[in-house]
């Protein structure tokens, strides 16, 4: 088979969730499959170390362009140029014009459930508009849809009126470098990012679903109660947005307790998880929630939400809260910091969760799907 994989963003320097998942899939397929030919289509090569070509895996940079143009024009043209048998698009969307069997990893359909043009950055809003236009069209044409949790499978099946066997669940996995880092490495990373000695970690962004407002309100509650103080570390977030939100919730004084690190490369995250007192992940909606497992693998207690996929991923190894209730979040933070027995139990249970989510198994399941779809031709 000649298999095309859309992996537009895996070579960009600032990688995020879907980029890392696509990268892990390709790396595992390289180890598992030496028979079929693969063509990995990318948009840029900022980080050439991300993945190397092998005898049957060719990296194909297409002409750089805004994502919709790159996908609808450049990728669609590459299907014919490289005489592909299958195309796997890894990041929700796909070319509307696709003359070969199409497989799509549909991470979520949040943008189809609601859209608010006043929330998030312009980049996020425009991305959601594009997905809202594209996804219903390509889902109708897809030979197979992959998604990342049983919760999301149910949402997709219900929304599009599909059968369960048309949407295959392939869980995300945890990369091997997520483990407890030694104290020397933790200290080196702490100094690199000028982190406080003791801190709570929150990985969020400007997307409203990440629930930054709820996190900040919960910290304000702890401050009002005079609870033991721990600073909050927030990677990849702008100060102006933070200040505006703190003013809106009438807690501008909290800015001095919040450390904005900028983007943190994936390889530095294990040391930060390992050093954190607790990891906050009270999102309003997720299709999976990979940072939950990453934190657990690094021995960091986790607080997450009782909504969408997060209980499915966290199991009994996290404190589960109502993300719409800042008081509940603050109470969970207090418990995780003060109750050593509960804290140790969460850590030990947390170590048991990541092995249940394996990228190698996901790659094997994906390869089986490729073969099954190809056999239908």
Tab-separated table of C-alpha atoms in Angstrom:
chain	number	residue	atom	x	y	z
A	1	UNK	CA	0.000	0.000	0.000
A	2	UNK	CA	0.969	3.606	-0.587
A	3	UNK	CA	-0.344	5.378	2.506
A	4	UNK	CA	-0.521	9.130	2.933
A	5	UNK	CA	-0.616	10.638	6.419
A	6	UNK	CA	-1.525	14.278	6.939
A	7	UNK	CA	0.729	15.537	9.716
A	8	UNK	CA	0.830	19.199	8.836
A	9	UNK	CA	2.171	20.546	12.119
A	10	UNK	CA	4.517	17.893	13.509
A	11	UNK	CA	7.615	19.845	12.480
A	12	UNK	CA	6.623	23.130	14.075
A	13	UNK	CA	8.639	24.119	17.143
A	14	UNK	CA	5.679	24.767	19.439
A	15	UNK	CA	3.849	21.453	19.315
A	16	UNK	CA	0.582	20.809	21.112
A	17	UNK	CA	-1.703	17.848	21.772
A	18	UNK	CA	-2.788	16.729	18.279
A	19	UNK	CA	0.730	17.290	16.944
A	20	UNK	CA	2.250	15.036	19.589
A	21	UNK	CA	-0.368	12.330	19.006
A	22	UNK	CA	0.286	12.329	15.243
A	23	UNK	CA	4.033	12.225	15.854
A	24	UNK	CA	3.705	9.255	18.210
A	25	UNK	CA	1.544	7.378	15.689
A	26	UNK	CA	4.101	7.852	12.907
A	27	UNK	CA	7.055	6.861	15.083
A	28	UNK	CA	5.305	3.663	16.152
A	29	UNK	CA	4.226	2.809	12.597
A	30	UNK	CA	7.877	3.192	11.537
A	31	UNK	CA	8.851	0.524	14.044
A	32	UNK	CA	5.978	-1.807	13.198
A	33	UNK	CA	5.616	-1.667	9.412
A	34	UNK	CA	8.481	-2.190	6.992
A	35	UNK	CA	6.319	-3.406	4.099
A	36	UNK	CA	4.050	-0.540	3.107
A	37	UNK	CA	5.129	2.857	1.733
A	38	UNK	CA	4.276	5.962	3.738
A	39	UNK	CA	4.213	9.596	2.667
A	40	UNK	CA	4.073	12.048	5.584
A	41	UNK	CA	2.717	15.399	4.403
A	42	UNK	CA	3.854	18.437	6.394
A	43	UNK	CA	3.613	22.206	6.090
A	44	UNK	CA	6.995	23.305	7.438
A	45	UNK	CA	10.284	21.980	8.770
A	46	UNK	CA	11.054	24.252	11.740
A	47	UNK	CA	12.005	21.235	13.861
A	48	UNK	CA	13.714	18.706	11.549
A	49	UNK	CA	14.627	16.489	14.501
A	50	UNK	CA	10.973	15.572	15.093
A	51	UNK	CA	11.159	12.511	12.869
A	52	UNK	CA	13.592	10.999	10.383
A	53	UNK	CA	12.895	9.361	7.046
A	54	UNK	CA	13.365	5.614	6.724
A	55	UNK	CA	13.399	3.431	3.630
A	56	UNK	CA	9.597	3.278	3.462
A	57	UNK	CA	8.694	6.550	5.233
A	58	UNK	CA	9.130	9.680	3.132
A	59	UNK	CA	8.670	13.192	4.564
A	60	UNK	CA	6.909	15.409	2.009
A	61	UNK	CA	6.852	19.168	2.739
A	62	UNK	CA	4.041	20.715	0.696
A	63	UNK	CA	4.060	24.391	-0.237
A	64	UNK	CA	3.455	26.414	2.949
A	65	UNK	CA	0.004	27.991	3.108
A	66	UNK	CA	-2.755	28.782	5.625
A	67	UNK	CA	-4.208	25.502	6.861
A	68	UNK	CA	-7.450	25.442	4.801
A	69	UNK	CA	-5.584	26.212	1.563
A	70	UNK	CA	-2.799	23.764	2.394
A	71	UNK	CA	-5.337	21.016	3.046
A	72	UNK	CA	-7.924	21.662	0.340
A	73	UNK	CA	-5.469	22.523	-2.442
A	74	UNK	CA	-1.947	21.284	-1.718
A	75	UNK	CA	-2.839	18.042	0.069
A	76	UNK	CA	-5.622	17.234	-2.397
A	77	UNK	CA	-3.127	17.602	-5.262
A	78	UNK	CA	-0.567	15.386	-3.466
A	79	UNK	CA	-3.070	12.502	-3.390
A	80	UNK	CA	-2.757	12.211	-7.169
A	81	UNK	CA	0.903	13.181	-7.424
A	82	UNK	CA	1.991	10.353	-5.110
A	83	UNK	CA	-0.551	7.794	-6.391
A	84	UNK	CA	-1.824	7.049	-2.887
A	85	UNK	CA	-4.032	4.102	-1.999
A	86	UNK	CA	-5.236	5.583	1.303
A	87	UNK	CA	-5.139	8.957	3.033
A	88	UNK	CA	-5.212	9.322	6.825
A	89	UNK	CA	-5.899	12.841	8.095
A	90	UNK	CA	-4.911	13.119	11.751
A	91	UNK	CA	-6.338	16.448	12.928
A	92	UNK	CA	-10.139	16.504	12.483
A	93	UNK	CA	-10.353	17.887	8.948
A	94	UNK	CA	-9.589	16.589	5.453
A	95	UNK	CA	-9.734	17.515	1.775
A	96	UNK	CA	-13.328	17.655	0.577
A	97	UNK	CA	-12.135	16.409	-2.802
A	98	UNK	CA	-10.575	13.009	-2.105
A	99	UNK	CA	-10.754	10.269	-4.718
A	100	UNK	CA	-9.278	7.487	-2.556
A	101	UNK	CA	-10.396	5.865	0.731
A	102	UNK	CA	-10.164	8.467	3.486
A	103	UNK	CA	-9.534	7.787	7.177
A	104	UNK	CA	-9.959	10.639	9.662
A	105	UNK	CA	-8.902	11.009	13.276
A	106	UNK	CA	-11.754	13.076	14.656
A	107	UNK	CA	-10.457	14.125	18.061
A	108	UNK	CA	-13.664	15.922	18.991
A	109	UNK	CA	-16.739	17.711	17.647
A	110	UNK	CA	-16.861	20.528	20.196
A	111	UNK	CA	-16.974	23.118	17.408
A	112	UNK	CA	-20.176	21.500	16.100
A	113	UNK	CA	-21.889	21.558	19.470
A	114	UNK	CA	-21.611	25.305	19.853
A	115	UNK	CA	-19.623	28.213	18.509
A	116	UNK	CA	-19.130	31.601	20.135
A	117	UNK	CA	-17.327	34.167	18.005
A	118	UNK	CA	-16.581	36.254	21.097
A	119	UNK	CA	-14.596	33.560	22.917
A	120	UNK	CA	-10.992	32.475	22.358
A	121	UNK	CA	-8.405	34.023	20.038
A	122	UNK	CA	-9.120	34.916	16.425
A	123	UNK	CA	-6.983	31.939	15.370
A	124	UNK	CA	-9.155	29.606	17.463
A	125	UNK	CA	-12.392	31.157	16.198
A	126	UNK	CA	-11.404	30.903	12.545
A	127	UNK	CA	-10.230	27.327	13.098
A	128	UNK	CA	-13.608	26.406	14.556
A	129	UNK	CA	-15.437	28.012	11.627
A	130	UNK	CA	-13.313	25.980	9.187
A	131	UNK	CA	-13.967	22.749	11.096
A	132	UNK	CA	-17.670	23.522	11.283
A	133	UNK	CA	-17.729	23.798	7.484
A	134	UNK	CA	-15.395	20.902	6.719
A	135	UNK	CA	-16.114	18.082	9.169
A	136	UNK	CA	-19.757	17.333	8.220
A	137	UNK	CA	-18.676	17.069	4.572
A	138	UNK	CA	-15.702	14.750	5.055
A	139	UNK	CA	-17.405	12.529	7.648
A	140	UNK	CA	-19.911	11.527	4.951
A	141	UNK	CA	-17.045	10.427	2.686
A	142	UNK	CA	-14.803	8.741	5.275
A	143	UNK	CA	-14.143	5.030	4.999
A	144	UNK	CA	-13.240	5.005	8.701
A	145	UNK	CA	-13.346	7.488	11.550
A	146	UNK	CA	-10.992	7.179	14.508
A	147	UNK	CA	-11.585	8.985	17.775
A	148	UNK	CA	-9.810	9.024	21.120
A	149	UNK	CA	-12.370	8.044	23.781
A	150	UNK	CA	-15.638	6.172	24.150
A	151	UNK	CA	-17.247	9.410	25.282
A	152	UNK	CA	-16.301	11.094	22.017
A	153	UNK	CA	-17.373	8.045	20.037
A	154	UNK	CA	-20.856	8.382	21.529
A	155	UNK	CA	-20.960	12.092	20.678
A	156	UNK	CA	-19.882	11.517	17.060
A	157	UNK	CA	-22.254	8.588	16.500
A	158	UNK	CA	-25.196	10.528	17.915
A	159	UNK	CA	-24.427	13.749	16.056
A	160	UNK	CA	-23.983	12.198	12.602
A	161	UNK	CA	-26.383	9.256	12.948
A	162	UNK	CA	-23.612	6.688	12.448
A	163	UNK	CA	-23.213	3.116	13.642
A	164	UNK	CA	-20.733	2.380	16.438
A	165	UNK	CA	-18.575	0.259	14.116
A	166	UNK	CA	-18.075	3.258	11.826
A	167	UNK	CA	-16.199	5.094	14.595
A	168	UNK	CA	-13.241	3.219	16.084
A	169	UNK	CA	-11.811	4.231	19.464
A	170	UNK	CA	-8.011	4.402	19.501
A	171	UNK	CA	-6.796	5.854	22.768
A	172	UNK	CA	-3.944	8.310	22.976
A	173	UNK	CA	-0.910	7.078	24.867
A	174	UNK	CA	1.792	8.399	27.155
A	175	UNK	CA	5.291	8.890	25.761
A	176	UNK	CA	8.080	6.993	27.534
A	177	UNK	CA	9.878	10.125	28.718
A	178	UNK	CA	7.003	10.964	31.083
A	179	UNK	CA	8.284	9.620	34.396
A	180	UNK	CA	9.433	11.018	37.731
A	181	UNK	CA	12.533	13.096	37.118
A	182	UNK	CA	15.327	13.127	39.712
A	183	UNK	CA	15.714	16.138	41.991
A	184	UNK	CA	18.732	17.424	40.087
A	185	UNK	CA	16.783	17.576	36.820
A	186	UNK	CA	13.790	19.140	38.590
A	187	UNK	CA	16.007	21.863	40.024
A	188	UNK	CA	17.648	22.540	36.658
A	189	UNK	CA	14.247	22.980	34.990
A	190	UNK	CA	12.975	25.064	37.902
A	191	UNK	CA	15.881	27.467	37.429
A	192	UNK	CA	15.490	27.459	33.643
A	193	UNK	CA	11.922	28.755	33.903
A	194	UNK	CA	12.394	30.704	37.156
A	195	UNK	CA	9.749	28.679	38.966
A	196	UNK	CA	8.894	29.041	42.659
A	197	UNK	CA	10.004	26.424	45.156
A	198	UNK	CA	6.428	25.207	45.673
A	199	UNK	CA	3.723	25.485	43.039
A	200	UNK	CA	0.487	24.222	41.531
A	201	UNK	CA	0.557	23.475	37.788
A	202	UNK	CA	-2.172	24.420	35.315
A	203	UNK	CA	-1.807	23.682	31.596
A	204	UNK	CA	-4.353	25.885	29.906
A	205	UNK	CA	-4.710	28.288	27.058
A	206	UNK	CA	-7.127	30.950	25.873
A	207	UNK	CA	-9.699	28.356	24.778
A	208	UNK	CA	-12.685	28.841	27.136
A	209	UNK	CA	-13.066	25.066	27.570
A	210	UNK	CA	-9.811	25.002	29.549
A	211	UNK	CA	-11.645	26.835	32.361
A	212	UNK	CA	-9.002	29.341	33.364
A	213	UNK	CA	-11.720	31.554	34.830
A	214	UNK	CA	-12.846	28.741	37.144
A	215	UNK	CA	-9.253	28.043	38.211
A	216	UNK	CA	-8.623	31.700	39.043
A	217	UNK	CA	-11.874	31.944	40.999
A	218	UNK	CA	-10.896	28.862	43.004
A	219	UNK	CA	-7.528	30.436	43.842
A	220	UNK	CA	-9.298	33.615	44.934
A	221	UNK	CA	-11.461	31.534	47.280
A	222	UNK	CA	-8.365	29.936	48.825
A	223	UNK	CA	-6.805	33.379	49.230
A	224	UNK	CA	-9.913	34.702	50.978
A	225	UNK	CA	-9.903	31.750	53.376
A	226	UNK	CA	-6.223	32.214	54.176
A	227	UNK	CA	-5.380	28.675	53.056
A	228	UNK	CA	-1.707	27.706	52.746
A	229	UNK	CA	-0.370	29.634	49.774
A	230	UNK	CA	1.090	28.015	46.669
A	231	UNK	CA	1.897	29.888	43.490
A	232	UNK	CA	0.329	28.857	40.185
A	233	UNK	CA	2.533	28.014	37.191
A	234	UNK	CA	0.874	28.548	33.801
A	235	UNK	CA	2.806	27.736	30.613
A	236	UNK	CA	1.999	29.224	27.218
A	237	UNK	CA	-0.216	32.110	28.308
A	238	UNK	CA	-0.121	35.862	27.745
A	239	UNK	CA	0.009	38.346	30.629
A	240	UNK	CA	-2.476	40.830	29.150
A	241	UNK	CA	-5.195	38.198	28.857
A	242	UNK	CA	-4.491	37.040	32.405
A	243	UNK	CA	-4.672	40.563	33.860
A	244	UNK	CA	-7.949	41.233	32.057
A	245	UNK	CA	-9.507	38.065	33.425
A	246	UNK	CA	-8.276	38.742	36.966
A	247	UNK	CA	-9.853	42.187	36.820
A	248	UNK	CA	-13.132	40.675	35.594
A	249	UNK	CA	-13.305	38.332	38.594
A	250	UNK	CA	-12.195	41.142	40.940
A	251	UNK	CA	-8.956	39.433	41.969
A	252	UNK	CA	-6.173	41.511	40.332
A	253	UNK	CA	-3.898	40.909	43.337
A	254	UNK	CA	-3.449	37.269	42.298
A	255	UNK	CA	-1.192	38.290	39.415
A	256	UNK	CA	1.837	38.320	41.709
A	257	UNK	CA	1.221	34.644	42.535
A	258	UNK	CA	0.985	33.446	38.945
A	259	UNK	CA	4.093	32.523	36.939
A	260	UNK	CA	3.802	32.642	33.151
A	261	UNK	CA	6.594	30.591	31.624
A	262	UNK	CA	5.809	30.881	27.924
A	263	UNK	CA	5.795	27.742	25.800
A	264	UNK	CA	7.436	24.721	27.445
A	265	UNK	CA	8.813	22.018	25.098
A	266	UNK	CA	7.437	18.547	25.654
A	267	UNK	CA	10.793	17.216	26.825
A	268	UNK	CA	10.836	19.666	29.774
A	269	UNK	CA	7.330	18.867	31.001
A	270	UNK	CA	8.190	15.695	33.006
A	271	UNK	CA	10.441	17.633	35.380
A	272	UNK	CA	7.732	20.274	35.895
A	273	UNK	CA	5.029	17.674	36.527
A	274	UNK	CA	7.404	15.921	38.932
A	275	UNK	CA	8.064	19.125	40.882
A	276	UNK	CA	4.450	20.331	41.067
A	277	UNK	CA	2.432	19.839	44.259
A	278	UNK	CA	-0.740	19.196	42.280
A	279	UNK	CA	-1.849	19.320	38.647
A	280	UNK	CA	-5.090	21.156	37.839
A	281	UNK	CA	-7.083	19.985	34.817
A	282	UNK	CA	-10.695	21.048	35.495
A	283	UNK	CA	-11.629	21.526	31.838
A	284	UNK	CA	-15.232	22.058	30.826
A	285	UNK	CA	-14.963	19.650	27.878
A	286	UNK	CA	-12.263	17.353	26.517
A	287	UNK	CA	-12.190	14.539	23.992
A	288	UNK	CA	-9.414	12.758	25.931
A	289	UNK	CA	-7.222	14.694	28.362
A	290	UNK	CA	-3.673	13.465	27.768
A	291	UNK	CA	-2.042	15.742	30.404
A	292	UNK	CA	-3.975	13.816	33.073
A	293	UNK	CA	-1.961	10.690	32.285
A	294	UNK	CA	1.307	12.575	31.791
A	295	UNK	CA	1.024	14.084	35.276
A	296	UNK	CA	0.159	10.711	36.808
A	297	UNK	CA	3.186	9.086	35.160
A	298	UNK	CA	5.342	11.731	36.842
A	299	UNK	CA	3.913	11.140	40.312
A	300	UNK	CA	1.849	14.324	40.459
A	301	UNK	CA	-1.640	14.233	42.069
A	302	UNK	CA	-4.371	15.269	39.630
A	303	UNK	CA	-7.576	17.258	39.995
A	304	UNK	CA	-9.857	16.959	36.972
A	305	UNK	CA	-13.474	17.235	35.899
A	306	UNK	CA	-16.535	15.020	36.110
A	307	UNK	CA	-17.480	15.948	32.536
A	308	UNK	CA	-16.962	14.401	29.074
A	309	UNK	CA	-13.966	12.041	28.707
A	310	UNK	CA	-12.005	12.964	31.812
A	311	UNK	CA	-13.480	10.390	34.231
A	312	UNK	CA	-12.895	7.732	31.552
A	313	UNK	CA	-9.195	8.635	31.395
A	314	UNK	CA	-8.579	9.374	35.081
A	315	UNK	CA	-10.453	6.407	36.544
A	316	UNK	CA	-10.112	6.277	40.340
A	317	UNK	CA	-6.691	7.959	40.298
A	318	UNK	CA	-7.731	11.629	40.486
A	319	UNK	CA	-9.891	13.966	42.520
A	320	UNK	CA	-12.957	14.471	40.329
A	321	UNK	CA	-14.771	17.820	40.627
A	322	UNK	CA	-17.557	19.827	39.049
A	323	UNK	CA	-15.581	22.245	36.844
A	324	UNK	CA	-18.414	24.782	36.942
A	325	UNK	CA	-18.047	25.065	40.723
A	326	UNK	CA	-14.945	27.078	41.764
A	327	UNK	CA	-15.647	26.287	45.426
A	328	UNK	CA	-15.391	22.564	44.644
A	329	UNK	CA	-12.097	23.112	42.821
A	330	UNK	CA	-10.695	25.104	45.743
A	331	UNK	CA	-11.784	22.399	48.189
A	332	UNK	CA	-10.033	19.749	46.056
A	333	UNK	CA	-6.833	21.818	45.951
A	334	UNK	CA	-6.908	22.200	49.718
A	335	UNK	CA	-7.445	18.451	50.207
A	336	UNK	CA	-4.641	17.485	47.809
A	337	UNK	CA	-2.196	19.751	49.645
A	338	UNK	CA	-3.153	18.970	53.246
A	339	UNK	CA	-4.274	15.328	53.314
A	340	UNK	CA	-1.067	13.296	52.936
A	341	UNK	CA	-2.852	9.918	52.989
A	342	UNK	CA	-5.183	10.937	50.180
A	343	UNK	CA	-2.281	12.482	48.291
A	344	UNK	CA	-0.170	9.320	48.486
A	345	UNK	CA	-3.129	7.190	47.412
A	346	UNK	CA	-3.659	9.376	44.330
A	347	UNK	CA	0.018	9.120	43.414
A	348	UNK	CA	0.087	5.320	43.712
A	349	UNK	CA	-3.151	4.867	41.786
A	350	UNK	CA	-1.896	7.341	39.215
A	351	UNK	CA	1.089	5.170	38.348
A	352	UNK	CA	-1.336	2.402	37.306
A	353	UNK	CA	-3.273	4.440	34.725
A	354	UNK	CA	-0.727	5.345	31.983
A	355	UNK	CA	0.188	1.714	31.145
A	356	UNK	CA	-3.445	1.189	30.139
A	357	UNK	CA	-3.010	3.698	27.296
A	358	UNK	CA	-0.378	2.538	24.828
A	359	UNK	CA	0.699	4.229	21.578
A	360	UNK	CA	2.059	0.946	20.188
A	361	UNK	CA	-1.339	-0.723	20.527
A	362	UNK	CA	-2.927	2.324	18.908
A	363	UNK	CA	-0.530	2.073	15.959
A	364	UNK	CA	-1.268	-1.652	15.566
A	365	UNK	CA	-5.009	-0.959	15.548
A	366	UNK	CA	-4.506	1.835	13.022
A	367	UNK	CA	-2.451	-0.411	10.745
A	368	UNK	CA	-5.136	-3.103	10.941
A	369	UNK	CA	-7.697	-0.516	9.875
A	370	UNK	CA	-5.516	0.514	6.912
A	371	UNK	CA	-5.331	-3.103	5.756
A	372	UNK	CA	-9.050	-3.691	6.222
A	373	UNK	CA	-10.040	-0.553	4.288
A	374	UNK	CA	-7.571	-1.364	1.509
A	375	UNK	CA	-8.983	-4.891	1.176
A	376	UNK	CA	-12.376	-3.398	0.294
A	377	UNK	CA	-11.008	-1.848	-2.922
